[in-house]
Coordinates of C-alpha atoms (C1' of nucleotides) in Angstrom, one line a residue:
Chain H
X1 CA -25.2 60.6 80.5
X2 CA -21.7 61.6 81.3
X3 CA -19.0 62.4 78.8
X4 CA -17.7 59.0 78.5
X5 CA -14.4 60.9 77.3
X6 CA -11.2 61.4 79.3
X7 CA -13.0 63.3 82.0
X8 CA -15.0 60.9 83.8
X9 CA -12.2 57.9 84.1
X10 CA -9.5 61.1 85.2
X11 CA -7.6 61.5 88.3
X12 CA -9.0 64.9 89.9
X13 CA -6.0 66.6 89.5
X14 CA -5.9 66.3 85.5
X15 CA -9.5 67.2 85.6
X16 CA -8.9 70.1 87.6
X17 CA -5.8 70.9 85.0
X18 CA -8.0 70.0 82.5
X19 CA -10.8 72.8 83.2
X20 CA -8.3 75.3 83.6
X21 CA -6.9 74.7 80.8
X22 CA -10.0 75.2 79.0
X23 CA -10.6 78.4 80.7
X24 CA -6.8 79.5 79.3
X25 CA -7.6 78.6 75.8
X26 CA -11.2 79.6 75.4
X27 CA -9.8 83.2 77.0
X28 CA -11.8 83.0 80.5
X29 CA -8.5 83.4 82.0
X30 CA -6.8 85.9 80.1
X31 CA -2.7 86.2 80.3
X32 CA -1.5 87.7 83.2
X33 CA -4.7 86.9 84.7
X34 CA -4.4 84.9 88.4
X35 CA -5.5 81.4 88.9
X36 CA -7.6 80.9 91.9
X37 CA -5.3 80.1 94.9
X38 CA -4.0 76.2 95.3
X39 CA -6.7 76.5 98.8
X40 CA -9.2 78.0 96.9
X41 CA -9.2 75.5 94.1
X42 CA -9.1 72.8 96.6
X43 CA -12.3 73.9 98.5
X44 CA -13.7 74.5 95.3
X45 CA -13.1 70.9 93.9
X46 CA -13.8 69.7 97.4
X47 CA -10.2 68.1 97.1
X48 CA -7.1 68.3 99.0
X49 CA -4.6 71.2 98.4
X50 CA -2.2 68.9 97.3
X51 CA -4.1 67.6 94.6
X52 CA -5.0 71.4 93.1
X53 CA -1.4 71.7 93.6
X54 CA -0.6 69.1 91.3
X55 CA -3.2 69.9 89.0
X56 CA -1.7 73.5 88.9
X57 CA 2.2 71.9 88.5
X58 CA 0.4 69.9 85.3
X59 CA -0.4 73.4 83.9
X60 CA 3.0 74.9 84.6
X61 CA 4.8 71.7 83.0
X62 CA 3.2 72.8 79.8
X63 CA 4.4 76.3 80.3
X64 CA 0.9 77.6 80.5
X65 CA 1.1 78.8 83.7
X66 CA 3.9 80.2 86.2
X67 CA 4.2 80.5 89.9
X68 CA 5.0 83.3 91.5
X69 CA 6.3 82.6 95.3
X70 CA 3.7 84.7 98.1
X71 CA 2.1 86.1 94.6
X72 CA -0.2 83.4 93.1
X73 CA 0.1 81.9 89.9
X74 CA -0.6 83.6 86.5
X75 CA -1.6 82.7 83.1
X76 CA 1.8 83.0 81.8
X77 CA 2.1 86.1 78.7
X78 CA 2.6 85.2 75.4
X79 CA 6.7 86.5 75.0
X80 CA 7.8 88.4 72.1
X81 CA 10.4 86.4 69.9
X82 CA 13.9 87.6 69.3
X83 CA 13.7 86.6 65.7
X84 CA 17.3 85.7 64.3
X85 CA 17.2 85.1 60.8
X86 CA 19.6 83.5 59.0
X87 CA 21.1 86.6 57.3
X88 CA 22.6 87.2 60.7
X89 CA 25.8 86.1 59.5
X90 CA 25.9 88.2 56.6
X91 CA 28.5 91.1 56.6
X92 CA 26.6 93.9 55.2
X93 CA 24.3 93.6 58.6
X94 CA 27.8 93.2 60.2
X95 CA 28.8 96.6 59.1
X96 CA 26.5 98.2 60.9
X97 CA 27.7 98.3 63.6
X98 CA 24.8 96.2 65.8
X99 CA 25.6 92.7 66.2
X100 CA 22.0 90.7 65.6
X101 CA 21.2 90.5 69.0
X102 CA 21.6 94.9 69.4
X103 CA 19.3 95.0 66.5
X104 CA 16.5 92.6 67.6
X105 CA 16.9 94.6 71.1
X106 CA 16.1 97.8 69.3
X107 CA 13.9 97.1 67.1
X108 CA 11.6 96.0 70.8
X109 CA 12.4 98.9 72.1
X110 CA 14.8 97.3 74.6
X111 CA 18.1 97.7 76.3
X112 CA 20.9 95.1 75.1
X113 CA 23.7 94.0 77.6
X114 CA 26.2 91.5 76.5
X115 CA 28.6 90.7 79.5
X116 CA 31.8 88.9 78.8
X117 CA 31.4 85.7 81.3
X118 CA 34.5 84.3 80.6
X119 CA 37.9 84.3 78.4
X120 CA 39.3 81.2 78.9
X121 CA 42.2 78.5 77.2
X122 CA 40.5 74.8 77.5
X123 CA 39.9 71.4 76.6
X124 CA 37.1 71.6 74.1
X125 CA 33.8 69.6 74.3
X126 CA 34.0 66.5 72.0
X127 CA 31.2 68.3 69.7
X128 CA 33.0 71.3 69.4
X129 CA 36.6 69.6 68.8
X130 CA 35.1 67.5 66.2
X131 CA 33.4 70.1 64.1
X132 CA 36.8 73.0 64.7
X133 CA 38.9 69.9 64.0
X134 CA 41.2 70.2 67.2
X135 CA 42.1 67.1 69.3
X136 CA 39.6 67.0 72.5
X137 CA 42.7 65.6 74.8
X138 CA 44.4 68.8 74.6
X139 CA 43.6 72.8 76.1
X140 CA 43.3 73.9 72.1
X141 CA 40.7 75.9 71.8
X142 CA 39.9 79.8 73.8
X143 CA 36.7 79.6 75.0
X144 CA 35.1 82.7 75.2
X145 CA 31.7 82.6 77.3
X146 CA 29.2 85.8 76.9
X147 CA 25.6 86.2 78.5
X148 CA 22.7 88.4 76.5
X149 CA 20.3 90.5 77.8
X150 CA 17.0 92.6 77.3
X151 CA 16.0 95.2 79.6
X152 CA 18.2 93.3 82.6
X153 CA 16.6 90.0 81.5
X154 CA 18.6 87.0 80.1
X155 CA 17.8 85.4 76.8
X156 CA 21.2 83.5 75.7
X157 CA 23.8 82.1 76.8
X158 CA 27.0 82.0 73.8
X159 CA 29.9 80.0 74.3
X160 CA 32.3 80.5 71.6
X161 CA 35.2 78.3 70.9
X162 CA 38.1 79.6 68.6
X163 CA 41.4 77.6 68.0
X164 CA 44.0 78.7 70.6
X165 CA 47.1 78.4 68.3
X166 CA 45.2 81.0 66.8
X167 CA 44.2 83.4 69.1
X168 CA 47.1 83.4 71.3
X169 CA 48.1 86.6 71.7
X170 CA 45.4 88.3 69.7
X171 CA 42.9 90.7 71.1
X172 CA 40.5 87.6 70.5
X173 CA 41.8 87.0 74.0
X174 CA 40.4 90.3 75.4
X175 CA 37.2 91.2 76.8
X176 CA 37.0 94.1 73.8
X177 CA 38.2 92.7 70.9
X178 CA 37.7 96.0 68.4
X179 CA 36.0 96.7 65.3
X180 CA 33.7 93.9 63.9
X181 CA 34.0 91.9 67.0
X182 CA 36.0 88.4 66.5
X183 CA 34.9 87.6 63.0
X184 CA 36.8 91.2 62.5
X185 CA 39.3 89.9 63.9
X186 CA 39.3 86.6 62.3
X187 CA 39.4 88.0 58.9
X188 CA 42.4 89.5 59.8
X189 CA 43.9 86.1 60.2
X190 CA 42.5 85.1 56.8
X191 CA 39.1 83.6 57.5
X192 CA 36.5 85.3 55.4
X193 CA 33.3 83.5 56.7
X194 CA 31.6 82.2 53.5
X195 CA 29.3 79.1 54.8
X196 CA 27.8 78.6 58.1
X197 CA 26.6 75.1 59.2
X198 CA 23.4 75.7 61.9
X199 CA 22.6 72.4 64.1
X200 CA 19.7 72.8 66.1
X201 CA 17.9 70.9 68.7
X202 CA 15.9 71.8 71.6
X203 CA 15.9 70.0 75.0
X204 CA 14.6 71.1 78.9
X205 CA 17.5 73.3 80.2
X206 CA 20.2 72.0 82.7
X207 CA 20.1 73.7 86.1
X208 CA 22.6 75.7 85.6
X209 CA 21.4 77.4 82.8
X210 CA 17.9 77.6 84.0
X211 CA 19.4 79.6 87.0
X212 CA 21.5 81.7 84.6
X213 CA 18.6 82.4 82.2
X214 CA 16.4 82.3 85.4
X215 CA 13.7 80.2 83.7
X216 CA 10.5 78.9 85.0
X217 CA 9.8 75.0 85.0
X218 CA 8.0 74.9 81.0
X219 CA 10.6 76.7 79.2
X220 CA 12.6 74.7 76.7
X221 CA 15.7 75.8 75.5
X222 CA 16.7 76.1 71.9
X223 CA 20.1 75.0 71.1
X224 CA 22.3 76.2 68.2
X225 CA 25.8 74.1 67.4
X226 CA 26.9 76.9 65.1
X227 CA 30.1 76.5 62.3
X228 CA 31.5 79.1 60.8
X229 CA 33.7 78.1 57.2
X230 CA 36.1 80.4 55.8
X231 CA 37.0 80.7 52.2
X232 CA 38.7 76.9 52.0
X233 CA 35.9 75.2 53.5
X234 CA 37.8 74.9 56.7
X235 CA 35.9 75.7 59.7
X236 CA 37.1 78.6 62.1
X237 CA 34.9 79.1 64.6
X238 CA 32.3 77.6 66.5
X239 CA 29.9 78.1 68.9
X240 CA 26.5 77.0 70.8
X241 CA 23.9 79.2 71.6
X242 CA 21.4 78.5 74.4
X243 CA 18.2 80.4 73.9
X244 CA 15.2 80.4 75.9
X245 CA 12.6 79.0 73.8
X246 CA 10.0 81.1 74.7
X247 CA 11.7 84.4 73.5
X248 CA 13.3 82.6 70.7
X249 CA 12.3 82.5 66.9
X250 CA 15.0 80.9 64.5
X251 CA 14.7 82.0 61.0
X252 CA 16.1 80.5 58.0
X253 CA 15.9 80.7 54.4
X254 CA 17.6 79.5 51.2
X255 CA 17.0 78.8 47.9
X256 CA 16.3 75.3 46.5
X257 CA 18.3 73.4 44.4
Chain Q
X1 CA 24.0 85.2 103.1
X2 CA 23.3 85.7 99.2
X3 CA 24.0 82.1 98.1
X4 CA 23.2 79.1 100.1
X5 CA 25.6 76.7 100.0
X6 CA 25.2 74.2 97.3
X7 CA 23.5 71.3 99.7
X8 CA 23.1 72.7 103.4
X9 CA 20.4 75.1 102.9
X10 CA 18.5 72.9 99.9
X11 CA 15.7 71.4 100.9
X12 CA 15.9 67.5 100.9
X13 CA 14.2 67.0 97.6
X14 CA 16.3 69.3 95.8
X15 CA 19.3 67.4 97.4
X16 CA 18.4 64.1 96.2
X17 CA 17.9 65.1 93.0
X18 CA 21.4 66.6 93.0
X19 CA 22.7 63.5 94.1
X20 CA 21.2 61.4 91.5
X21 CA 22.0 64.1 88.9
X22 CA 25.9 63.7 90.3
X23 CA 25.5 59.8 89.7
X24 CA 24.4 59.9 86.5
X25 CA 26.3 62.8 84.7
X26 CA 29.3 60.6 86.5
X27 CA 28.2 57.3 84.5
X28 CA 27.6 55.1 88.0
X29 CA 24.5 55.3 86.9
X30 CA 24.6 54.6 83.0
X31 CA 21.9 55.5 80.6
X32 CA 19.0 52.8 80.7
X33 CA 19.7 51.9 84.4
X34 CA 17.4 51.7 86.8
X35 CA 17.1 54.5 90.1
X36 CA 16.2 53.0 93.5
X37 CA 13.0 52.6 93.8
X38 CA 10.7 55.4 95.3
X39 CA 10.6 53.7 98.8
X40 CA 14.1 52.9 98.7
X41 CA 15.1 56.4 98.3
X42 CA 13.3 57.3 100.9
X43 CA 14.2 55.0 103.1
X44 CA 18.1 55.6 102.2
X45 CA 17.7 59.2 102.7
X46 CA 15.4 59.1 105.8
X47 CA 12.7 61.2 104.3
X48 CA 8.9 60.5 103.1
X49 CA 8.1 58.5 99.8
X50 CA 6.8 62.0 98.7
X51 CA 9.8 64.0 98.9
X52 CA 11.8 60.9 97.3
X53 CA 9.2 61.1 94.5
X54 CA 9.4 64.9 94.4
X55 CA 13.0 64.4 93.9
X56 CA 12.6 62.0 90.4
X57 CA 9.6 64.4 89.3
X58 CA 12.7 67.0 89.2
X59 CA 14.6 64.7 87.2
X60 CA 12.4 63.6 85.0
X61 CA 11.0 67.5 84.1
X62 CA 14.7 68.0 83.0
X63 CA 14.5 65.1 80.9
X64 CA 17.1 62.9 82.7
X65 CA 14.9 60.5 83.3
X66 CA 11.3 58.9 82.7
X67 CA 9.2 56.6 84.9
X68 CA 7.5 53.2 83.6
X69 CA 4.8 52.5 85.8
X70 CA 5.2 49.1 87.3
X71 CA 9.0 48.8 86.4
X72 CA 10.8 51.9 87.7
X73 CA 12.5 54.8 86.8
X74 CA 15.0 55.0 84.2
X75 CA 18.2 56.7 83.2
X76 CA 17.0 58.2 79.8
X77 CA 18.6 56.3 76.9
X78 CA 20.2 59.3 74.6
X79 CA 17.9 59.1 71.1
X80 CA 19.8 58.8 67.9
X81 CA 18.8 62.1 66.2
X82 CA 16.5 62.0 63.0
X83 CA 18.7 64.6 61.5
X84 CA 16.6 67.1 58.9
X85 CA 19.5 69.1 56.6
X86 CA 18.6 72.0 54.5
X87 CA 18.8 70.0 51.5
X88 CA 15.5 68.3 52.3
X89 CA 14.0 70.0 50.0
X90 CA 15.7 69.8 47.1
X91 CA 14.8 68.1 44.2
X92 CA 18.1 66.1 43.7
X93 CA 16.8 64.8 47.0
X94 CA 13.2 64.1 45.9
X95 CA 14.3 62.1 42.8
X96 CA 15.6 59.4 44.9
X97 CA 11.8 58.6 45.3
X98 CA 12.3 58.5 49.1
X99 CA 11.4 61.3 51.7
X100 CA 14.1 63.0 53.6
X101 CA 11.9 60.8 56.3
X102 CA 12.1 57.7 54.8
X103 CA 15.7 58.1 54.2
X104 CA 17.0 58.8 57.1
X105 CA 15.0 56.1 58.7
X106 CA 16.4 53.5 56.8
X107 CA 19.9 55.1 57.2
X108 CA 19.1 53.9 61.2
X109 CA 18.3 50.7 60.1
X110 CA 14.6 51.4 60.9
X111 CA 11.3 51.0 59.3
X112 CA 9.1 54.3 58.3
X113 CA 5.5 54.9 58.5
X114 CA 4.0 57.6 57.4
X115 CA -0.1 58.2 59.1
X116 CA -2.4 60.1 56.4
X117 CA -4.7 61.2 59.7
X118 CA -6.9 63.4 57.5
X119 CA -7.4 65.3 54.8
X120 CA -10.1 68.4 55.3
X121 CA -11.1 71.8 54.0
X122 CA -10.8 74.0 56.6
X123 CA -10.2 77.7 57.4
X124 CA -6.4 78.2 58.7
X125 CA -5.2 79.1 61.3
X126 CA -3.8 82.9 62.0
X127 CA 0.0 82.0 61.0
X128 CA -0.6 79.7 58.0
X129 CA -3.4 82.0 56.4
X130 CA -0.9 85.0 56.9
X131 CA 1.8 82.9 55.1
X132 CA 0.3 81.4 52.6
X133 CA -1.6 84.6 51.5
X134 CA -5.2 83.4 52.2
X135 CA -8.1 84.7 54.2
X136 CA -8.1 83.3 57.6
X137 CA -12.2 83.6 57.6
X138 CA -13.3 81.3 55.0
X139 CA -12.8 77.7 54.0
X140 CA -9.8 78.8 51.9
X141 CA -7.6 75.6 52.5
X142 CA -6.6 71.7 52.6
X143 CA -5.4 70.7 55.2
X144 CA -3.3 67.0 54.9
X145 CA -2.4 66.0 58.5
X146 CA 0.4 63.2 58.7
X147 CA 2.2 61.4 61.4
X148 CA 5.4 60.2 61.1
X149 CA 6.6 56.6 62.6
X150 CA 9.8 54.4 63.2
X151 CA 9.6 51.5 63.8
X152 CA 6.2 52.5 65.4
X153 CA 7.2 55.4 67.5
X154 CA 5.8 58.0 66.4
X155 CA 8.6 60.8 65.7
X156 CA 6.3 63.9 64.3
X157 CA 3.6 65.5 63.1
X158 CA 2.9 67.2 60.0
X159 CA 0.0 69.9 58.9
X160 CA 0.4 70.5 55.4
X161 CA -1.8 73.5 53.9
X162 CA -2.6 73.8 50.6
X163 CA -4.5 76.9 48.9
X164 CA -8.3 75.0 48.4
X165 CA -8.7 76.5 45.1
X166 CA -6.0 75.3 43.4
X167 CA -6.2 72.0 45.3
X168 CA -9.7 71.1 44.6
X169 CA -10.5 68.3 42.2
X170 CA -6.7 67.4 41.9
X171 CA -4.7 64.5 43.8
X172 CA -3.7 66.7 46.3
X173 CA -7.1 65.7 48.3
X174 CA -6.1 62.1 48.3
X175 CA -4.5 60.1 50.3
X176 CA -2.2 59.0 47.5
X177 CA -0.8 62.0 45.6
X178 CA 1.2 60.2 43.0
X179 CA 5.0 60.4 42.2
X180 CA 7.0 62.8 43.3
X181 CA 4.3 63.2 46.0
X182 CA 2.5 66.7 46.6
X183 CA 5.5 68.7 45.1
X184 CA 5.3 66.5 42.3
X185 CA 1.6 67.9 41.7
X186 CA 2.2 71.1 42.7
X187 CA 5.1 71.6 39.7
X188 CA 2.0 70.5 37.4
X189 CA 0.2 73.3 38.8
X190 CA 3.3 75.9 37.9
X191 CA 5.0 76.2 41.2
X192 CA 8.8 75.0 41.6
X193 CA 10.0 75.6 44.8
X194 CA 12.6 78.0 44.3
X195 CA 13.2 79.3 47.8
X196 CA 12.0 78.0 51.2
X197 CA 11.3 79.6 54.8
X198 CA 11.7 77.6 57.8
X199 CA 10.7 79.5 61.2
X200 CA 12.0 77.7 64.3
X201 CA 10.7 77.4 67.8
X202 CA 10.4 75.1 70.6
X203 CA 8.0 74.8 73.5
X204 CA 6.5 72.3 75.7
X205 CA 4.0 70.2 74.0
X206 CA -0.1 70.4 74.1
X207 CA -1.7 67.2 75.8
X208 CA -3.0 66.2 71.9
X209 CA 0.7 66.3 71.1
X210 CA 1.9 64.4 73.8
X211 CA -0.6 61.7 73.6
X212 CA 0.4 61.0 69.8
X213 CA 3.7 61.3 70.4
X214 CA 3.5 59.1 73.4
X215 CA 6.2 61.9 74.8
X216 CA 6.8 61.6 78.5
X217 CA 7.6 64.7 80.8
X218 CA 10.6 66.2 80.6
X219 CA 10.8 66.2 76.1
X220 CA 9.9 69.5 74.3
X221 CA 8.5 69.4 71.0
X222 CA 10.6 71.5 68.1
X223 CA 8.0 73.7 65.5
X224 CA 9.3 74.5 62.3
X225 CA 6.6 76.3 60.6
X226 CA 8.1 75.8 56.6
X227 CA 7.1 77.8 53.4
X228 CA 7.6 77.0 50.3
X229 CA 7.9 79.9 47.4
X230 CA 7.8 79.3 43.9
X231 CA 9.9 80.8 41.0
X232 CA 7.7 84.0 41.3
X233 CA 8.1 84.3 45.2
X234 CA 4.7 83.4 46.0
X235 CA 4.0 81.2 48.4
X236 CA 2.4 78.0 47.7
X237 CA 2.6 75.8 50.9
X238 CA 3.2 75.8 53.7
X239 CA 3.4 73.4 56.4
X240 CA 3.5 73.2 60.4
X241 CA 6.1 70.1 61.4
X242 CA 5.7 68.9 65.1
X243 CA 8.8 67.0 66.0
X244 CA 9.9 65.3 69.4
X245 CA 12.9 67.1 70.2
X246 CA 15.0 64.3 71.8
X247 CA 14.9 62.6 68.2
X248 CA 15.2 65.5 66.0
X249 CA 18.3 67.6 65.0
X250 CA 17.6 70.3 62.0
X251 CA 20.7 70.9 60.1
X252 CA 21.2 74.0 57.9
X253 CA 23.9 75.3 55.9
X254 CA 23.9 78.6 53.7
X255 CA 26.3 80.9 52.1
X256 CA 26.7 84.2 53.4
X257 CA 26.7 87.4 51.5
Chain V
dC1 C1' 4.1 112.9 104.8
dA2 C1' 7.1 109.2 104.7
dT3 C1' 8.5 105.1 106.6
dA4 C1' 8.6 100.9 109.4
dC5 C1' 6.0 97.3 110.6
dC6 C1' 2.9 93.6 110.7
dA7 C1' -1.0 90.5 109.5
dA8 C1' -3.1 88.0 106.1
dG9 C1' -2.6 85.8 102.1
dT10 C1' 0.2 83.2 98.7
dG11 C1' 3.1 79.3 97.0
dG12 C1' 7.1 75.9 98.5
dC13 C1' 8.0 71.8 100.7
dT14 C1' 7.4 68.1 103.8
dC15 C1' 5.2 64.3 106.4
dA16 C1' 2.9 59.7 107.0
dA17 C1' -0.5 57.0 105.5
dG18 C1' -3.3 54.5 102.1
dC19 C1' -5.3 52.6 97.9
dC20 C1' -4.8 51.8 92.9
dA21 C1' -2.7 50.1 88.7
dG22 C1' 0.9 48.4 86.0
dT23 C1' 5.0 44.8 85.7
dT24 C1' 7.7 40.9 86.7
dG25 C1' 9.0 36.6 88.0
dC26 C1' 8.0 32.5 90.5
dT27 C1' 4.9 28.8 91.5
dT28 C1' 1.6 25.7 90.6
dG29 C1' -1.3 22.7 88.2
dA30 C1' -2.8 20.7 83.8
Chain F
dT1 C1' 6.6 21.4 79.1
dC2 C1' 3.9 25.1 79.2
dA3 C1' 0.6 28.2 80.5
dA4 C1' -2.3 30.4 84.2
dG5 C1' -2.2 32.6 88.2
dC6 C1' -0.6 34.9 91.9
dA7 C1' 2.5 37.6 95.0
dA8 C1' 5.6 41.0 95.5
dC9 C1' 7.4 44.5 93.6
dT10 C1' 7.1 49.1 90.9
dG11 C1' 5.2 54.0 90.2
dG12 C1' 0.5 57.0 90.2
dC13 C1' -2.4 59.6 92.9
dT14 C1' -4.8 61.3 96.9
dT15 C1' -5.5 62.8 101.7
dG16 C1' -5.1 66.3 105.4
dA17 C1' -2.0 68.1 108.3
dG18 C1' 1.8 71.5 109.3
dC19 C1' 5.6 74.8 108.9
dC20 C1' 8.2 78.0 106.1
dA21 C1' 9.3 82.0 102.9
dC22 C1' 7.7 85.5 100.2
dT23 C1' 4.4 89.4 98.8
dT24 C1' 1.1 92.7 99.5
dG25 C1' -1.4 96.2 101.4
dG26 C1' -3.0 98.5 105.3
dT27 C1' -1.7 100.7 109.6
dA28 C1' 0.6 102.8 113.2
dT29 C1' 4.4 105.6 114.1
dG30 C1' 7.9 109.0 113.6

DNA sequence: CATACCAAGTGGCTCAAGCCAGTTGCTTGA
DNA sequence: TCAAGCAACTGGCTTGAGCCACTTGGTATG
């Protein structure tokens, strides 16, 4: 008797998806490890490329699995997380000297690049105006737009937004803005970050930052609407972090009560 | 030539999907619409049903929009977020007799379900038996599975793992844990959550997941992988959340320094 | 020995056709 | 009036063919 379960009532391209699948998790196909080629599979399944090729596209959906053009397609390697834990505010790992995102770079043995994307005055986002209380109809906010990297490779895109009235004029409007970065800066002009406020959600990437972050189809991204309060609960500074989920880990803990 | 220009050089799929993309991030078409049909694209566009299709597939994979067999494809509807704050675990918060789940269902004006899919002894997984200080070779934990509904819909998933010995014999293997729920019994026991670890990632979700989410392409799921320390700084839960990510928003909001 | 080149293999994308399986709304008959 | 049934839509999936772009490794050439 056949397996009256999902396999027999199947289209062949799940089952095909389905078997390789099986192969992935019980470790018959190891990461890094080649799939057998889309004409291969299809001879094999005595099917038509196309369907392997779907079965294959299944695979990659679920980020099991990558294609690489005139290469083949590979079991896809588990990625080692840039962990950012929520002490990554704090000031004491401010002071020394290696923003979060130097340290986690480090501490893998890789080489951190941050390049400066953008300095701009603009119209904020409606999220962003709401939580920096400035009014979205107006160019009241600097946007400042940075792009991390390991090793040459991109992991986040940052898109700070500070109020302009503020930074006007400020080295918050250069490319190098000195010791301590902005919230240096920033305490300068009397904000002393005491809270943060974290909003995260995760969602498939837009185009453009799947070409910026150069991510294959099956990589979420992880996205972080972050607030920073000052010493009279008023909010400062704010910005959104795009992470590739795959290489991301957010870390958080607090007491209770 | 380094970058082909934006439409000439894309191949037709690519550039219907652009199109469409244009239309809806300019409202003509307006969440909860419906596309052309398959044909019609093609037809409109002068191209095979395929490449019209391959076109939505590209769509749908960034989550603009999902397919309902028989109907047509749709302009995805933007989800209300369940939003999750860092003060879901507090007690204050527990006293109220409803879960952070229950409550902010019925802040949307929805009614909550919560599954009890099973309650087992079982050996841990790798992550939980490292967190909760357990061997990962032996029977050493309870494992309550739960899924979470509104309205229905089934919104996430919840492992909760429990050390067996202290578990054994107690309410914690029933279905019905009694007030206050399993926290409830596990301050009985002598653990009050003092502190709390939440570790955040997102990734595509297994076929299991998908099915009981009844997630179509295109949504990621969003893993927080909690722990819950007691007012020694052991660890006495800990528990693997499986939330849709296009209904879930985790909020949280710490001092620093 | 180094380099340029090329052939064979890979995935990317398209075509045109067909059948299946859900959905919807209209028609028809009790 | 209402319900059953059906026709005309929708997307789901497959076939088998072809061309293109990229990668790789061997080979001929300088």
């Amino acid at each position: 008797m056949k397996t009256p379960g999902p396999s027999s009532t199947q289209p062949p391209s799940r089952r095909i998806a389905e078997e390789l699948r099986a192969a992935i998790e019980a470790g018959h196909l190891a990461p890094g490890d080649r799939l057998p080629s889309e004409r291969a599979l299809a001879h094999q399944y005595e099917t038509a490329r196309n369907t392997a090729r779907e079965a294959i596209r299944l695979l990659a959906e679920e980020g099991l699995v990558t294609a690489r053009h005139g290469s083949g397609v590979f079991v896809r390697e588990p990625q080692r997380l840039f962990r950012f834990g929520s002490d990554r505010y704090s000031r004491s790992n401010r002071e020394t000297g290696l923003t979060p995102f130097r340290l986690e770079a480090r501490r893998q043995g890789k080489e951190a690049r941050i390049d400066v994307v953008g300095i701009t005055r603009e119209r904020p986002p409606q999220d962003i105006a709401e939580r920096l209380a400035v009014p979205a109809d107006e160019e009241s906010v600097l946007h400042r737009e940075n792009h991390y990297f390991a090793d040459d490779e991109p992991v986040q895109i940052v898109s700070t937004y500070l109020r302009w009235e503020e930074a006007e004029g400020t080295p918050l409007t250069q490319p190098r803005t000195g010791k301590d970065g902005i919230y240096g800066r920033l305490e300068e002009l009397g904000h002393v970050m005491t809270r943060v406020r974290d909003e995260i959600t995760a969602r498939m990437p837009t185009r453009a930052e799947a070409t910026v972050l150069g991510l294959p189809s099956g990589v979420p991204v992880l996205e972080v609407l972050h607030t920073s309060l000052d010493q009279e609960d008023e909010p400062f500074e704010v910005s959104r972090y795009v992470h590739r989920a795959d290489r991301t880990g957010l870390f958080y803990e607090l007491p209770v009560e």
